[in-house]
Amino acid sequence: MFAGRFGRGFGGGRPGGRGWGGFGDGGDFPGGRKLSSDDLQLVLESLLMQAPAHGYDLIRQIETLSGGFYKPSPGMVYPALTYLEDAGLAEVQPAGARKLYALTEEGKTHYRSQAERAEAIIAALTRIGSRMGEVRDAFAGVNDMDPAAGDALHAARHGLKRALMRRRGCDAREAMRIAEILNRATREIESDGTAGRAGGDAPAAPSGRTDA
């Protein structure tokens, strides 16, 4: 985007050097793939279409949107906001000592041209966050269960958490794939227990290992 005007597209370089910085903590999760800078730009534009906001507020909004699954680091959000400002898509409004970012008319026009893509990215994050919330709710009463069943569910829960942590830097397509896996698991849990076992195989006994 804007390669002719600024010498490179927003996604062609990496503000801060690391794409999105990873789902969660600025890219500290080993092996996690990164969302492109274009995707972060569109998410920020989407939030700024709703109302002007400070950089820190945008970080919190994204964290809330994803149910805590993704919290972008300031080292990624602020360079992205600076780029939007340099590109003429955002402007800083007077708001005391903190910068209040708002989209310019050019920025609003650009967002509208990319709204479908932005909505797909946000929808994927929202679905992941929703499923994580459901998992937390589902396991809220584990300690009141039979010890063996409780241990098995704890192991499964931690395995799922670890697997999701390893994908916290995934792109939108991967996030949607994960959402479908979680949706499928939900359907199987809500079934009579025969889904996924058409061949009549009995479920494997817990091995004690929790590797994802």
C-alpha positions as semicolon CSV with decimal commas, in nm:
position;residue;x (nm);y (nm);z (nm)
1;M;0,000;0,000;0,000
2;F;0,113;0,351;-0,086
3;A;0,435;0,208;-0,235
4;G;0,451;0,474;-0,505
5;R;0,392;0,757;-0,263
6;F;0,622;0,652;0,019
7;G;0,873;0,422;-0,145
8;R;0,739;0,101;0,010
9;G;0,408;-0,041;0,115
10;F;0,308;-0,059;0,479
11;G;0,367;-0,432;0,467
12;G;0,690;-0,407;0,268
13;G;0,893;-0,298;0,567
14;R;0,847;-0,388;0,932
15;P;0,808;-0,105;1,179
16;G;0,991;-0,227;1,485
17;G;1,131;-0,509;1,270
18;R;0,886;-0,786;1,356
19;G;0,548;-0,781;1,179
20;W;0,276;-0,771;1,441
21;G;0,501;-0,883;1,720
22;G;0,299;-1,191;1,796
23;F;-0,031;-1,274;1,960
24;G;0,021;-1,172;2,316
25;D;0,344;-1,025;2,430
26;G;0,542;-0,852;2,158
27;G;0,652;-1,168;1,980
28;D;0,808;-1,351;2,273
29;F;0,639;-1,682;2,189
30;P;0,887;-1,904;2,001
31;G;0,777;-2,043;1,668
32;G;0,474;-1,813;1,639
33;R;0,405;-1,666;1,296
34;K;0,338;-1,293;1,267
35;L;0,042;-1,109;1,123
36;S;0,142;-0,865;0,856
37;S;0,177;-0,497;0,920
38;D;-0,107;-0,444;0,671
39;D;-0,337;-0,644;0,899
40;L;-0,242;-0,440;1,204
41;Q;-0,295;-0,121;1,007
42;L;-0,645;-0,227;0,911
43;V;-0,738;-0,327;1,265
44;L;-0,620;0,012;1,392
45;E;-0,810;0,190;1,116
46;S;-1,122;-0,006;1,205
47;L;-1,101;0,100;1,569
48;L;-1,027;0,461;1,478
49;M;-1,331;0,464;1,247
50;Q;-1,540;0,421;1,560
51;A;-1,375;0,700;1,760
52;P;-1,040;0,875;1,810
53;A;-0,822;0,694;2,063
54;H;-0,487;0,697;2,239
55;G;-0,237;0,430;2,148
56;Y;-0,268;0,257;2,483
57;D;-0,647;0,251;2,449
58;L;-0,614;0,087;2,107
59;I;-0,395;-0,184;2,259
60;R;-0,656;-0,252;2,527
61;Q;-0,937;-0,255;2,272
62;I;-0,759;-0,518;2,063
63;E;-0,690;-0,726;2,374
64;T;-1,056;-0,704;2,474
65;L;-1,172;-0,778;2,120
66;S;-0,972;-1,102;2,114
67;G;-1,072;-1,208;2,465
68;G;-0,713;-1,168;2,584
69;F;-0,580;-1,392;2,305
70;Y;-0,382;-1,111;2,145
71;K;-0,233;-0,805;2,311
72;P;-0,010;-0,615;2,069
73;S;0,299;-0,454;2,214
74;P;0,346;-0,075;2,221
75;G;0,658;-0,135;2,011
76;M;0,434;-0,248;1,728
77;V;0,128;-0,028;1,768
78;Y;0,300;0,309;1,796
79;P;0,520;0,265;1,486
80;A;0,208;0,155;1,298
81;L;0,024;0,467;1,414
82;T;0,321;0,681;1,314
83;Y;0,311;0,526;0,969
84;L;-0,060;0,598;0,936
85;E;0,011;0,958;1,033
86;D;0,299;0,989;0,786
87;A;0,082;0,839;0,513
88;G;-0,186;1,100;0,575
89;L;-0,437;0,840;0,695
90;A;-0,438;0,949;1,059
91;E;-0,375;1,267;1,249
92;V;-0,293;1,356;1,607
93;Q;-0,549;1,572;1,782
94;P;-0,471;1,790;2,085
95;A;-0,538;1,593;2,405
96;G;-0,299;1,702;2,676
97;A;0,028;1,517;2,709
98;R;-0,097;1,203;2,531
99;K;-0,147;1,172;2,158
100;L;-0,506;1,120;2,048
101;Y;-0,519;0,956;1,705
102;A;-0,803;1,002;1,459
103;L;-0,852;0,902;1,097
104;T;-0,834;1,171;0,832
105;E;-1,086;1,179;0,549
106;E;-0,825;1,003;0,336
107;G;-0,788;0,741;0,607
108;K;-1,164;0,684;0,621
109;T;-1,174;0,643;0,244
110;H;-0,889;0,395;0,257
111;Y;-1,054;0,196;0,532
112;R;-1,382;0,174;0,342
113;S;-1,195;0,031;0,044
114;Q;-1,050;-0,240;0,270
115;A;-1,344;-0,285;0,509
116;E;-1,426;-0,640;0,404
117;R;-1,073;-0,758;0,472
118;A;-1,057;-0,570;0,803
119;E;-1,387;-0,720;0,917
120;A;-1,262;-1,071;0,835
121;I;-0,950;-1,019;1,047
122;I;-1,149;-0,881;1,340
123;A;-1,411;-1,155;1,309
124;A;-1,139;-1,422;1,332
125;L;-0,991;-1,260;1,643
126;T;-1,335;-1,228;1,799
127;R;-1,419;-1,593;1,735
128;I;-1,092;-1,707;1,891
129;G;-1,157;-1,486;2,195
130;S;-1,512;-1,616;2,225
131;R;-1,398;-1,977;2,218
132;M;-1,130;-1,911;2,477
133;G;-1,393;-1,756;2,703
134;E;-1,613;-2,062;2,658
135;V;-1,321;-2,289;2,746
136;R;-1,254;-2,090;3,064
137;D;-1,621;-2,112;3,159
138;A;-1,637;-2,482;3,081
139;F;-1,349;-2,559;3,315
140;A;-1,462;-2,332;3,598
141;G;-1,598;-2,626;3,800
142;V;-1,330;-2,884;3,723
143;N;-1,208;-2,899;4,082
144;D;-1,552;-3,021;4,194
145;M;-1,538;-3,324;3,965
146;D;-1,417;-3,679;4,017
147;P;-1,036;-3,654;4,065
148;A;-0,948;-3,874;3,766
149;A;-1,185;-3,689;3,534
150;G;-1,067;-3,356;3,671
151;D;-0,703;-3,447;3,608
152;A;-0,782;-3,554;3,251
153;L;-0,967;-3,228;3,182
154;H;-0,688;-3,022;3,338
155;A;-0,436;-3,196;3,112
156;A;-0,656;-3,135;2,808
157;R;-0,707;-2,773;2,904
158;H;-0,336;-2,706;2,946
159;G;-0,262;-2,884;2,620
160;L;-0,511;-2,662;2,440
161;K;-0,372;-2,350;2,607
162;R;-0,017;-2,442;2,510
163;A;-0,120;-2,516;2,150
164;L;-0,296;-2,179;2,124
165;M;0,001;-2,001;2,277
166;R;0,222;-2,146;2,005
167;R;-0,008;-1,995;1,743
168;R;-0,044;-1,653;1,901
169;G;0,146;-1,493;1,613
170;C;-0,064;-1,655;1,343
171;D;-0,207;-1,478;1,043
172;A;-0,578;-1,430;0,981
173;R;-0,610;-1,747;0,773
174;E;-0,451;-1,957;1,047
175;A;-0,670;-1,790;1,309
176;M;-0,976;-1,888;1,109
177;R;-0,846;-2,246;1,081
178;I;-0,801;-2,260;1,458
179;A;-1,151;-2,119;1,506
180;E;-1,293;-2,399;1,290
181;I;-1,104;-2,663;1,492
182;L;-1,246;-2,520;1,813
183;N;-1,593;-2,504;1,658
184;R;-1,562;-2,869;1,557
185;A;-1,448;-2,966;1,905
186;T;-1,745;-2,780;2,050
187;R;-1,984;-2,970;1,826
188;E;-1,830;-3,301;1,930
189;I;-1,848;-3,211;2,299
190;E;-2,214;-3,118;2,260
191;S;-2,290;-3,444;2,076
192;D;-2,364;-3,781;2,235
193;G;-1,996;-3,870;2,242
194;T;-1,990;-4,068;1,918
195;A;-1,874;-3,787;1,690
196;G;-1,531;-3,851;1,549
197;R;-1,548;-4,222;1,651
198;A;-1,733;-4,373;1,357
199;G;-1,500;-4,671;1,362
200;G;-1,599;-4,751;1,720
201;D;-1,256;-4,682;1,863
202;A;-1,259;-4,631;2,237
203;P;-1,106;-4,307;2,363
204;A;-0,744;-4,339;2,463
205;A;-0,668;-4,338;2,833
206;P;-0,476;-4,034;2,958
207;S;-0,103;-4,098;2,930
208;G;0,005;-3,828;3,173
209;R;0,174;-3,635;2,894
210;T;0,041;-3,290;2,813
211;D;0,247;-3,204;2,508
212;A;0,043;-3,034;2,237
